[in-house]
JSON list of C-alpha atoms in Angstrom, two decimals:
[
{"chain": "A", "resi": 1105, "resn": "MET", "atom": "CA", "xyz": [0.00, 0.00, 0.00]},
{"chain": "A", "resi": 1106, "resn": "LEU", "atom": "CA", "xyz": [2.83, 2.42, 0.84]},
{"chain": "A", "resi": 1107, "resn": "THR", "atom": "CA", "xyz": [4.31, 1.80, -2.60]},
{"chain": "A", "resi": 1108, "resn": "ASP", "atom": "CA", "xyz": [0.98, 2.78, -4.23]},
{"chain": "A", "resi": 1109, "resn": "ILE", "atom": "CA", "xyz": [0.83, 5.96, -2.14]},
{"chain": "A", "resi": 1110, "resn": "LEU", "atom": "CA", "xyz": [4.41, 6.82, -3.10]},
{"chain": "A", "resi": 1111, "resn": "LYS", "atom": "CA", "xyz": [3.57, 6.41, -6.79]},
{"chain": "A", "resi": 1112, "resn": "LYS", "atom": "CA", "xyz": [0.76, 8.95, -6.44]},
{"chain": "A", "resi": 1113, "resn": "ALA", "atom": "CA", "xyz": [2.97, 11.36, -4.51]},
{"chain": "A", "resi": 1114, "resn": "ASP", "atom": "CA", "xyz": [5.64, 11.07, -7.20]},
{"chain": "A", "resi": 1115, "resn": "LEU", "atom": "CA", "xyz": [3.15, 12.40, -9.76]},
{"chain": "A", "resi": 1116, "resn": "TYR", "atom": "CA", "xyz": [4.16, 15.87, -8.55]},
{"chain": "A", "resi": 1117, "resn": "ALA", "atom": "CA", "xyz": [7.80, 15.33, -9.48]},
{"chain": "A", "resi": 1118, "resn": "ASP", "atom": "CA", "xyz": [6.83, 13.91, -12.88]},
{"chain": "A", "resi": 1119, "resn": "GLY", "atom": "CA", "xyz": [4.48, 16.83, -13.52]},
{"chain": "A", "resi": 1120, "resn": "LEU", "atom": "CA", "xyz": [7.08, 19.39, -12.48]},
{"chain": "A", "resi": 1121, "resn": "ASN", "atom": "CA", "xyz": [9.62, 17.84, -14.85]},
{"chain": "A", "resi": 1122, "resn": "LYS", "atom": "CA", "xyz": [7.11, 17.99, -17.71]},
{"chain": "A", "resi": 1123, "resn": "VAL", "atom": "CA", "xyz": [6.33, 21.66, -17.03]},
{"chain": "A", "resi": 1124, "resn": "ALA", "atom": "CA", "xyz": [10.05, 22.52, -16.97]},
{"chain": "A", "resi": 1125, "resn": "GLU", "atom": "CA", "xyz": [10.57, 20.60, -20.21]},
{"chain": "A", "resi": 1126, "resn": "ARG", "atom": "CA", "xyz": [7.68, 22.35, -21.97]},
{"chain": "A", "resi": 1127, "resn": "ARG", "atom": "CA", "xyz": [8.95, 25.76, -20.82]},
{"chain": "A", "resi": 1128, "resn": "ALA", "atom": "CA", "xyz": [12.44, 24.96, -22.09]},
{"chain": "A", "resi": 1129, "resn": "HIS", "atom": "CA", "xyz": [10.93, 23.95, -25.45]},
{"chain": "A", "resi": 1130, "resn": "TRP", "atom": "CA", "xyz": [9.10, 27.30, -25.64]},
{"chain": "A", "resi": 1131, "resn": "ILE", "atom": "CA", "xyz": [12.26, 29.35, -25.00]},
{"chain": "A", "resi": 1132, "resn": "VAL", "atom": "CA", "xyz": [13.71, 27.75, -28.15]},
{"chain": "A", "resi": 1133, "resn": "LYS", "atom": "CA", "xyz": [10.48, 27.58, -30.20]},
{"chain": "A", "resi": 1134, "resn": "HIS", "atom": "CA", "xyz": [9.35, 31.18, -29.63]},
{"chain": "A", "resi": 1135, "resn": "LYS", "atom": "CA", "xyz": [12.44, 32.43, -31.50]},
{"chain": "A", "resi": 1136, "resn": "GLU", "atom": "CA", "xyz": [11.59, 30.29, -34.53]},
{"chain": "A", "resi": 1137, "resn": "LEU", "atom": "CA", "xyz": [7.96, 31.42, -34.32]},
{"chain": "A", "resi": 1138, "resn": "LYS", "atom": "CA", "xyz": [8.92, 35.10, -34.09]},
{"chain": "A", "resi": 1139, "resn": "ALA", "atom": "CA", "xyz": [11.15, 34.81, -37.18]},
{"chain": "A", "resi": 1140, "resn": "HIS", "atom": "CA", "xyz": [8.35, 33.04, -39.09]},
{"chain": "A", "resi": 1141, "resn": "LEU", "atom": "CA", "xyz": [5.73, 35.64, -38.15]},
{"chain": "A", "resi": 1142, "resn": "LYS", "atom": "CA", "xyz": [8.12, 38.45, -39.09]},
{"chain": "A", "resi": 1143, "resn": "GLU", "atom": "CA", "xyz": [8.50, 36.84, -42.51]},
{"chain": "A", "resi": 1144, "resn": "ILE", "atom": "CA", "xyz": [4.69, 36.81, -42.90]},
{"chain": "A", "resi": 1145, "resn": "ALA", "atom": "CA", "xyz": [4.40, 40.44, -41.71]},
{"chain": "A", "resi": 1146, "resn": "THR", "atom": "CA", "xyz": [7.15, 41.57, -44.10]},
{"chain": "A", "resi": 1147, "resn": "TYR", "atom": "CA", "xyz": [5.44, 39.82, -47.03]},
{"chain": "A", "resi": 1148, "resn": "LEU", "atom": "CA", "xyz": [2.04, 41.33, -46.20]},
{"chain": "A", "resi": 1149, "resn": "ASN", "atom": "CA", "xyz": [3.49, 44.81, -45.70]},
{"chain": "A", "resi": 1150, "resn": "ALA", "atom": "CA", "xyz": [5.07, 44.63, -49.15]},
{"chain": "A", "resi": 1151, "resn": "ASN", "atom": "CA", "xyz": [2.20, 43.01, -51.05]},
{"chain": "A", "resi": 1152, "resn": "SER", "atom": "CA", "xyz": [-1.17, 43.71, -49.42]},
{"chain": "A", "resi": 1153, "resn": "LYS", "atom": "CA", "xyz": [-3.46, 46.15, -51.23]},
{"chain": "A", "resi": 1154, "resn": "TYR", "atom": "CA", "xyz": [-4.29, 48.12, -48.08]},
{"chain": "A", "resi": 1155, "resn": "LYS", "atom": "CA", "xyz": [-1.33, 49.16, -45.93]},
{"chain": "A", "resi": 1156, "resn": "GLN", "atom": "CA", "xyz": [-2.60, 49.18, -42.35]},
{"chain": "A", "resi": 1157, "resn": "GLY", "atom": "CA", "xyz": [0.69, 47.56, -41.36]},
{"chain": "A", "resi": 1158, "resn": "PHE", "atom": "CA", "xyz": [1.43, 44.18, -39.79]},
{"chain": "A", "resi": 1159, "resn": "PHE", "atom": "CA", "xyz": [3.75, 43.77, -36.81]},
{"chain": "A", "resi": 1160, "resn": "VAL", "atom": "CA", "xyz": [5.26, 41.14, -34.52]},
{"chain": "A", "resi": 1161, "resn": "ASP", "atom": "CA", "xyz": [5.81, 41.86, -30.82]},
{"chain": "A", "resi": 1162, "resn": "THR", "atom": "CA", "xyz": [7.50, 39.91, -28.05]},
{"chain": "A", "resi": 1163, "resn": "LEU", "atom": "CA", "xyz": [6.22, 40.63, -24.55]},
{"chain": "A", "resi": 1164, "resn": "GLN", "atom": "CA", "xyz": [7.37, 39.35, -21.17]},
{"chain": "A", "resi": 1165, "resn": "ALA", "atom": "CA", "xyz": [5.18, 38.06, -18.36]},
{"chain": "A", "resi": 1166, "resn": "PHE", "atom": "CA", "xyz": [4.83, 41.03, -16.01]},
{"chain": "A", "resi": 1167, "resn": "ASN", "atom": "CA", "xyz": [3.97, 41.36, -12.33]},
{"chain": "A", "resi": 1168, "resn": "GLU", "atom": "CA", "xyz": [2.49, 44.80, -11.64]},
{"chain": "A", "resi": 1169, "resn": "GLU", "atom": "CA", "xyz": [2.75, 44.51, -7.86]},
{"chain": "A", "resi": 1170, "resn": "MET", "atom": "CA", "xyz": [6.56, 44.53, -7.92]},
{"chain": "A", "resi": 1171, "resn": "ASN", "atom": "CA", "xyz": [7.20, 45.71, -11.51]},
{"chain": "A", "resi": 1172, "resn": "GLY", "atom": "CA", "xyz": [9.01, 42.48, -12.30]},
{"chain": "A", "resi": 1173, "resn": "VAL", "atom": "CA", "xyz": [9.25, 40.36, -15.43]},
{"chain": "A", "resi": 1174, "resn": "CYS", "atom": "CA", "xyz": [9.64, 36.63, -15.96]},
{"chain": "A", "resi": 1175, "resn": "LYS", "atom": "CA", "xyz": [12.10, 36.19, -18.83]},
{"chain": "A", "resi": 1176, "resn": "ASP", "atom": "CA", "xyz": [11.26, 32.49, -19.07]},
{"chain": "A", "resi": 1177, "resn": "MET", "atom": "CA", "xyz": [7.69, 33.15, -20.30]},
{"chain": "A", "resi": 1178, "resn": "PRO", "atom": "CA", "xyz": [7.76, 35.43, -23.37]},
{"chain": "A", "resi": 1179, "resn": "SER", "atom": "CA", "xyz": [4.66, 35.75, -25.55]},
{"chain": "A", "resi": 1180, "resn": "VAL", "atom": "CA", "xyz": [4.65, 36.40, -29.29]},
{"chain": "A", "resi": 1181, "resn": "THR", "atom": "CA", "xyz": [1.94, 38.54, -30.92]},
{"chain": "A", "resi": 1182, "resn": "PHE", "atom": "CA", "xyz": [1.08, 39.04, -34.59]},
{"chain": "A", "resi": 1183, "resn": "ARG", "atom": "CA", "xyz": [-0.97, 42.22, -34.99]},
{"chain": "A", "resi": 1184, "resn": "SER", "atom": "CA", "xyz": [-2.26, 44.73, -37.49]},
{"chain": "A", "resi": 1185, "resn": "GLY", "atom": "CA", "xyz": [-2.11, 48.50, -37.33]},
{"chain": "A", "resi": 1186, "resn": "ASP", "atom": "CA", "xyz": [-4.98, 50.91, -36.79]},
{"chain": "A", "resi": 1187, "resn": "MET", "atom": "CA", "xyz": [-7.32, 51.96, -39.60]},
{"chain": "A", "resi": 1188, "resn": "PRO", "atom": "CA", "xyz": [-9.29, 55.20, -40.01]},
{"chain": "A", "resi": 1189, "resn": "MET", "atom": "CA", "xyz": [-13.04, 54.50, -40.14]},
{"chain": "A", "resi": 1190, "resn": "LEU", "atom": "CA", "xyz": [-13.75, 57.36, -42.56]},
{"chain": "A", "resi": 1191, "resn": "VAL", "atom": "CA", "xyz": [-16.06, 59.03, -40.03]},
{"chain": "A", "resi": 1192, "resn": "THR", "atom": "CA", "xyz": [-15.32, 62.63, -39.00]},
{"chain": "A", "resi": 1193, "resn": "PHE", "atom": "CA", "xyz": [-17.37, 64.83, -36.70]},
{"chain": "A", "resi": 1194, "resn": "LYS", "atom": "CA", "xyz": [-17.02, 68.65, -36.57]},
{"chain": "A", "resi": 1195, "resn": "ASN", "atom": "CA", "xyz": [-18.56, 71.23, -34.30]},
{"chain": "A", "resi": 1196, "resn": "SER", "atom": "CA", "xyz": [-19.24, 74.95, -34.58]},
{"chain": "A", "resi": 1197, "resn": "VAL", "atom": "CA", "xyz": [-15.90, 75.95, -33.03]},
{"chain": "A", "resi": 1198, "resn": "GLY", "atom": "CA", "xyz": [-13.91, 73.92, -35.54]},
{"chain": "A", "resi": 1199, "resn": "GLU", "atom": "CA", "xyz": [-13.06, 70.92, -33.37]},
{"chain": "A", "resi": 1200, "resn": "ARG", "atom": "CA", "xyz": [-12.82, 67.61, -35.17]},
{"chain": "A", "resi": 1201, "resn": "LYS", "atom": "CA", "xyz": [-13.20, 64.01, -33.98]},
{"chain": "A", "resi": 1202, "resn": "GLU", "atom": "CA", "xyz": [-12.24, 61.07, -36.16]},
{"chain": "A", "resi": 1203, "resn": "TYR", "atom": "CA", "xyz": [-12.83, 57.42, -35.37]},
{"chain": "A", "resi": 1204, "resn": "ILE", "atom": "CA", "xyz": [-10.08, 54.84, -35.61]},
{"chain": "A", "resi": 1205, "resn": "GLU", "atom": "CA", "xyz": [-10.42, 51.08, -35.56]},
{"chain": "A", "resi": 1206, "resn": "GLU", "atom": "CA", "xyz": [-7.64, 49.42, -33.62]},
{"chain": "A", "resi": 1207, "resn": "GLY", "atom": "CA", "xyz": [-5.88, 46.43, -35.15]},
{"chain": "A", "resi": 1208, "resn": "PHE", "atom": "CA", "xyz": [-6.46, 42.76, -34.34]},
{"chain": "A", "resi": 1209, "resn": "ARG", "atom": "CA", "xyz": [-4.05, 40.58, -32.35]},
{"chain": "A", "resi": 1210, "resn": "ILE", "atom": "CA", "xyz": [-3.15, 36.91, -32.50]},
{"chain": "A", "resi": 1211, "resn": "THR", "atom": "CA", "xyz": [-1.09, 36.03, -29.44]},
{"chain": "A", "resi": 1212, "resn": "PHE", "atom": "CA", "xyz": [0.87, 32.88, -28.61]},
{"chain": "A", "resi": 1213, "resn": "ASN", "atom": "CA", "xyz": [0.83, 32.91, -24.79]},
{"chain": "A", "resi": 1214, "resn": "PRO", "atom": "CA", "xyz": [2.75, 30.50, -22.57]},
{"chain": "A", "resi": 1215, "resn": "THR", "atom": "CA", "xyz": [0.66, 29.29, -19.63]},
{"chain": "A", "resi": 1216, "resn": "ILE", "atom": "CA", "xyz": [1.72, 28.35, -16.13]},
{"chain": "A", "resi": 1217, "resn": "THR", "atom": "CA", "xyz": [1.58, 24.69, -17.21]},
{"chain": "A", "resi": 1218, "resn": "GLY", "atom": "CA", "xyz": [4.05, 25.26, -20.05]},
{"chain": "A", "resi": 1219, "resn": "GLU", "atom": "CA", "xyz": [1.35, 24.88, -22.71]},
{"chain": "A", "resi": 1220, "resn": "ILE", "atom": "CA", "xyz": [0.79, 27.56, -25.37]},
{"chain": "A", "resi": 1221, "resn": "ALA", "atom": "CA", "xyz": [-2.62, 29.23, -25.54]},
{"chain": "A", "resi": 1222, "resn": "ILE", "atom": "CA", "xyz": [-3.25, 30.87, -28.93]},
{"chain": "A", "resi": 1223, "resn": "MET", "atom": "CA", "xyz": [-5.61, 33.82, -28.42]},
{"chain": "A", "resi": 1224, "resn": "PHE", "atom": "CA", "xyz": [-7.41, 36.15, -30.82]},
{"chain": "A", "resi": 1225, "resn": "LEU", "atom": "CA", "xyz": [-8.44, 39.75, -30.12]},
{"chain": "A", "resi": 1226, "resn": "PRO", "atom": "CA", "xyz": [-10.70, 41.23, -32.81]},
{"chain": "A", "resi": 1227, "resn": "HIS", "atom": "CA", "xyz": [-10.72, 44.80, -34.12]},
{"chain": "A", "resi": 1228, "resn": "ARG", "atom": "CA", "xyz": [-12.17, 47.37, -31.75]},
{"chain": "A", "resi": 1229, "resn": "SER", "atom": "CA", "xyz": [-12.99, 51.06, -31.76]},
{"chain": "A", "resi": 1230, "resn": "ASN", "atom": "CA", "xyz": [-14.39, 53.71, -29.45]},
{"chain": "A", "resi": 1231, "resn": "LEU", "atom": "CA", "xyz": [-17.76, 53.16, -31.10]},
{"chain": "A", "resi": 1232, "resn": "ASP", "atom": "CA", "xyz": [-17.96, 49.87, -29.20]},
{"chain": "A", "resi": 1233, "resn": "LYS", "atom": "CA", "xyz": [-20.04, 50.09, -26.04]},
{"chain": "A", "resi": 1234, "resn": "ALA", "atom": "CA", "xyz": [-17.88, 47.37, -24.43]},
{"chain": "A", "resi": 1235, "resn": "PRO", "atom": "CA", "xyz": [-14.42, 46.32, -25.55]},
{"chain": "A", "resi": 1236, "resn": "PRO", "atom": "CA", "xyz": [-14.24, 42.85, -27.12]},
{"chain": "A", "resi": 1237, "resn": "GLU", "atom": "CA", "xyz": [-12.55, 40.03, -25.28]},
{"chain": "A", "resi": 1238, "resn": "TYR", "atom": "CA", "xyz": [-9.87, 37.58, -26.34]},
{"chain": "A", "resi": 1239, "resn": "ALA", "atom": "CA", "xyz": [-11.16, 34.34, -27.88]},
{"chain": "A", "resi": 1240, "resn": "ALA", "atom": "CA", "xyz": [-9.30, 31.04, -27.66]},
{"chain": "A", "resi": 1241, "resn": "MET", "atom": "CA", "xyz": [-8.10, 29.73, -31.03]},
{"chain": "A", "resi": 1242, "resn": "ALA", "atom": "CA", "xyz": [-6.10, 26.69, -29.95]},
{"chain": "A", "resi": 1243, "resn": "MET", "atom": "CA", "xyz": [-4.05, 25.14, -27.17]},
{"chain": "A", "resi": 1244, "resn": "VAL", "atom": "CA", "xyz": [-0.69, 23.54, -27.96]},
{"chain": "A", "resi": 1245, "resn": "LYS", "atom": "CA", "xyz": [0.15, 20.89, -25.37]},
{"chain": "A", "resi": 1246, "resn": "ASP", "atom": "CA", "xyz": [3.91, 21.01, -25.91]},
{"chain": "A", "resi": 1247, "resn": "PRO", "atom": "CA", "xyz": [5.65, 23.94, -27.64]},
{"chain": "A", "resi": 1248, "resn": "ALA", "atom": "CA", "xyz": [7.92, 21.44, -29.38]},
{"chain": "A", "resi": 1249, "resn": "GLU", "atom": "CA", "xyz": [4.82, 20.34, -31.34]},
{"chain": "A", "resi": 1250, "resn": "LEU", "atom": "CA", "xyz": [4.14, 23.86, -32.64]},
{"chain": "A", "resi": 1251, "resn": "THR", "atom": "CA", "xyz": [5.05, 23.73, -36.33]},
{"chain": "A", "resi": 1252, "resn": "MET", "atom": "CA", "xyz": [5.36, 26.76, -38.57]},
{"chain": "A", "resi": 1253, "resn": "GLU", "atom": "CA", "xyz": [2.64, 25.21, -40.79]},
{"chain": "A", "resi": 1254, "resn": "LEU", "atom": "CA", "xyz": [0.29, 25.29, -37.80]},
{"chain": "A", "resi": 1255, "resn": "ALA", "atom": "CA", "xyz": [1.32, 28.88, -37.04]},
{"chain": "A", "resi": 1256, "resn": "SER", "atom": "CA", "xyz": [0.59, 29.87, -40.66]},
{"chain": "A", "resi": 1257, "resn": "ASP", "atom": "CA", "xyz": [-2.81, 28.17, -40.50]},
{"chain": "A", "resi": 1258, "resn": "VAL", "atom": "CA", "xyz": [-3.60, 30.08, -37.30]},
{"chain": "A", "resi": 1259, "resn": "ILE", "atom": "CA", "xyz": [-2.69, 33.37, -38.99]},
{"chain": "A", "resi": 1260, "resn": "VAL", "atom": "CA", "xyz": [-4.90, 32.56, -42.01]},
{"chain": "A", "resi": 1261, "resn": "LYS", "atom": "CA", "xyz": [-7.91, 31.80, -39.79]},
{"chain": "A", "resi": 1262, "resn": "GLY", "atom": "CA", "xyz": [-7.16, 34.74, -37.52]},
{"chain": "A", "resi": 1263, "resn": "ILE", "atom": "CA", "xyz": [-6.97, 37.28, -40.35]},
{"chain": "A", "resi": 1264, "resn": "GLU", "atom": "CA", "xyz": [-10.26, 35.98, -41.78]},
{"chain": "A", "resi": 1265, "resn": "ALA", "atom": "CA", "xyz": [-11.97, 36.26, -38.39]},
{"chain": "A", "resi": 1266, "resn": "ALA", "atom": "CA", "xyz": [-10.42, 39.71, -37.94]},
{"chain": "A", "resi": 1267, "resn": "TYR", "atom": "CA", "xyz": [-11.82, 40.89, -41.27]},
{"chain": "A", "resi": 1268, "resn": "PHE", "atom": "CA", "xyz": [-15.32, 39.90, -40.21]},
{"chain": "A", "resi": 1269, "resn": "SER", "atom": "CA", "xyz": [-14.85, 41.75, -36.90]},
{"chain": "A", "resi": 1270, "resn": "SER", "atom": "CA", "xyz": [-13.82, 44.93, -38.75]},
{"chain": "A", "resi": 1271, "resn": "PHE", "atom": "CA", "xyz": [-16.15, 47.64, -40.03]},
{"chain": "A", "resi": 1272, "resn": "THR", "atom": "CA", "xyz": [-14.72, 46.76, -43.47]},
{"chain": "A", "resi": 1273, "resn": "GLY", "atom": "CA", "xyz": [-16.07, 43.19, -43.37]},
{"chain": "A", "resi": 1274, "resn": "LEU", "atom": "CA", "xyz": [-18.81, 43.14, -40.75]},
{"chain": "A", "resi": 1275, "resn": "ALA", "atom": "CA", "xyz": [-21.54, 43.46, -43.38]},
{"chain": "A", "resi": 1276, "resn": "ASP", "atom": "CA", "xyz": [-20.05, 40.47, -45.26]},
{"chain": "A", "resi": 1277, "resn": "LEU", "atom": "CA", "xyz": [-20.20, 38.10, -42.28]},
{"chain": "A", "resi": 1278, "resn": "PRO", "atom": "CA", "xyz": [-21.38, 34.73, -43.64]},
{"chain": "A", "resi": 1279, "resn": "ALA", "atom": "CA", "xyz": [-24.63, 33.35, -42.22]},
{"chain": "A", "resi": 1280, "resn": "ASP", "atom": "CA", "xyz": [-23.17, 29.89, -41.63]},
{"chain": "A", "resi": 1281, "resn": "THR", "atom": "CA", "xyz": [-19.68, 29.85, -40.16]},
{"chain": "A", "resi": 1282, "resn": "GLU", "atom": "CA", "xyz": [-17.42, 26.82, -40.05]},
{"chain": "A", "resi": 1283, "resn": "PRO", "atom": "CA", "xyz": [-17.59, 24.74, -36.85]},
{"chain": "A", "resi": 1284, "resn": "ASP", "atom": "CA", "xyz": [-13.96, 25.47, -35.99]},
{"chain": "A", "resi": 1285, "resn": "ALA", "atom": "CA", "xyz": [-14.10, 29.15, -36.93]},
{"chain": "A", "resi": 1286, "resn": "VAL", "atom": "CA", "xyz": [-13.01, 31.71, -34.35]},
{"chain": "A", "resi": 1287, "resn": "PRO", "atom": "CA", "xyz": [-16.12, 33.43, -32.96]},
{"chain": "A", "resi": 1288, "resn": "VAL", "atom": "CA", "xyz": [-16.49, 37.03, -34.05]},
{"chain": "A", "resi": 1289, "resn": "LEU", "atom": "CA", "xyz": [-17.10, 39.12, -30.97]},
{"chain": "A", "resi": 1290, "resn": "ARG", "atom": "CA", "xyz": [-18.47, 42.21, -32.67]},
{"chain": "A", "resi": 1291, "resn": "HIS", "atom": "CA", "xyz": [-21.89, 43.51, -33.62]},
{"chain": "A", "resi": 1292, "resn": "HIS", "atom": "CA", "xyz": [-23.31, 46.71, -35.04]},
{"chain": "A", "resi": 1293, "resn": "GLU", "atom": "CA", "xyz": [-23.12, 49.62, -32.65]},
{"chain": "A", "resi": 1294, "resn": "PRO", "atom": "CA", "xyz": [-25.36, 52.61, -33.42]},
{"chain": "A", "resi": 1295, "resn": "ILE", "atom": "CA", "xyz": [-23.47, 55.88, -33.74]},
{"chain": "A", "resi": 1296, "resn": "GLY", "atom": "CA", "xyz": [-26.37, 57.88, -32.36]},
{"chain": "A", "resi": 1297, "resn": "PHE", "atom": "CA", "xyz": [-28.34, 60.56, -34.19]},
{"chain": "A", "resi": 1298, "resn": "LYS", "atom": "CA", "xyz": [-30.09, 63.71, -33.07]},
{"chain": "A", "resi": 1299, "resn": "ARG", "atom": "CA", "xyz": [-31.53, 66.76, -34.76]},
{"chain": "A", "resi": 1300, "resn": "TYR", "atom": "CA", "xyz": [-29.12, 69.56, -35.54]},
{"chain": "A", "resi": 1301, "resn": "GLU", "atom": "CA", "xyz": [-29.63, 73.09, -36.87]},
{"chain": "A", "resi": 1302, "resn": "THR", "atom": "CA", "xyz": [-28.50, 72.15, -40.35]},
{"chain": "A", "resi": 1303, "resn": "THR", "atom": "CA", "xyz": [-30.70, 69.07, -40.58]},
{"chain": "A", "resi": 1304, "resn": "GLU", "atom": "CA", "xyz": [-33.04, 69.39, -43.54]},
{"chain": "A", "resi": 1305, "resn": "LYS", "atom": "CA", "xyz": [-36.74, 69.39, -42.64]},
{"chain": "A", "resi": 1306, "resn": "ILE", "atom": "CA", "xyz": [-39.10, 67.34, -44.77]},
{"chain": "A", "resi": 1307, "resn": "ARG", "atom": "CA", "xyz": [-42.65, 68.74, -44.67]}
]
């Protein structure tokens, strides 16, 4: 019986070794992933018809309480730049307000278990009543299993989902989405209208 109890207690040591191994794999893999995503961003920046800009960021796990970072848990983010929404408001004293749609983000986040959570943040703007939340795209059990083909596939699906979350593609959202499609966390937000002195009266 004591041997059986010891086997269960030793699960902690086995689990700790697996976490350490997965984290070590990520330290190596995130560099390959970053280089691959930079290659995609460079290609899109040179060849896409609309130049909102594509970028790759590396962020460190951060503890706000003591302003410390954990260098063993970097995240990698593929993101797009902001886009003007072609909506400008003016008032009688000449002030102007223009609306900008912030870019989307696809983030490869290491978790406390050493797994990699791939998260998607759709486009957002100050027209939104509530900011959208991250949606889970995939979970990679071991970073060593993260291939660049899988990363490319994630970017393809993420950009498509991002388009449908943008004001540029929201009206084109297909009625039937694929079962594995990333949920689009956006909907139409009314701008708000009221009568103004220059509004034409119809009698």
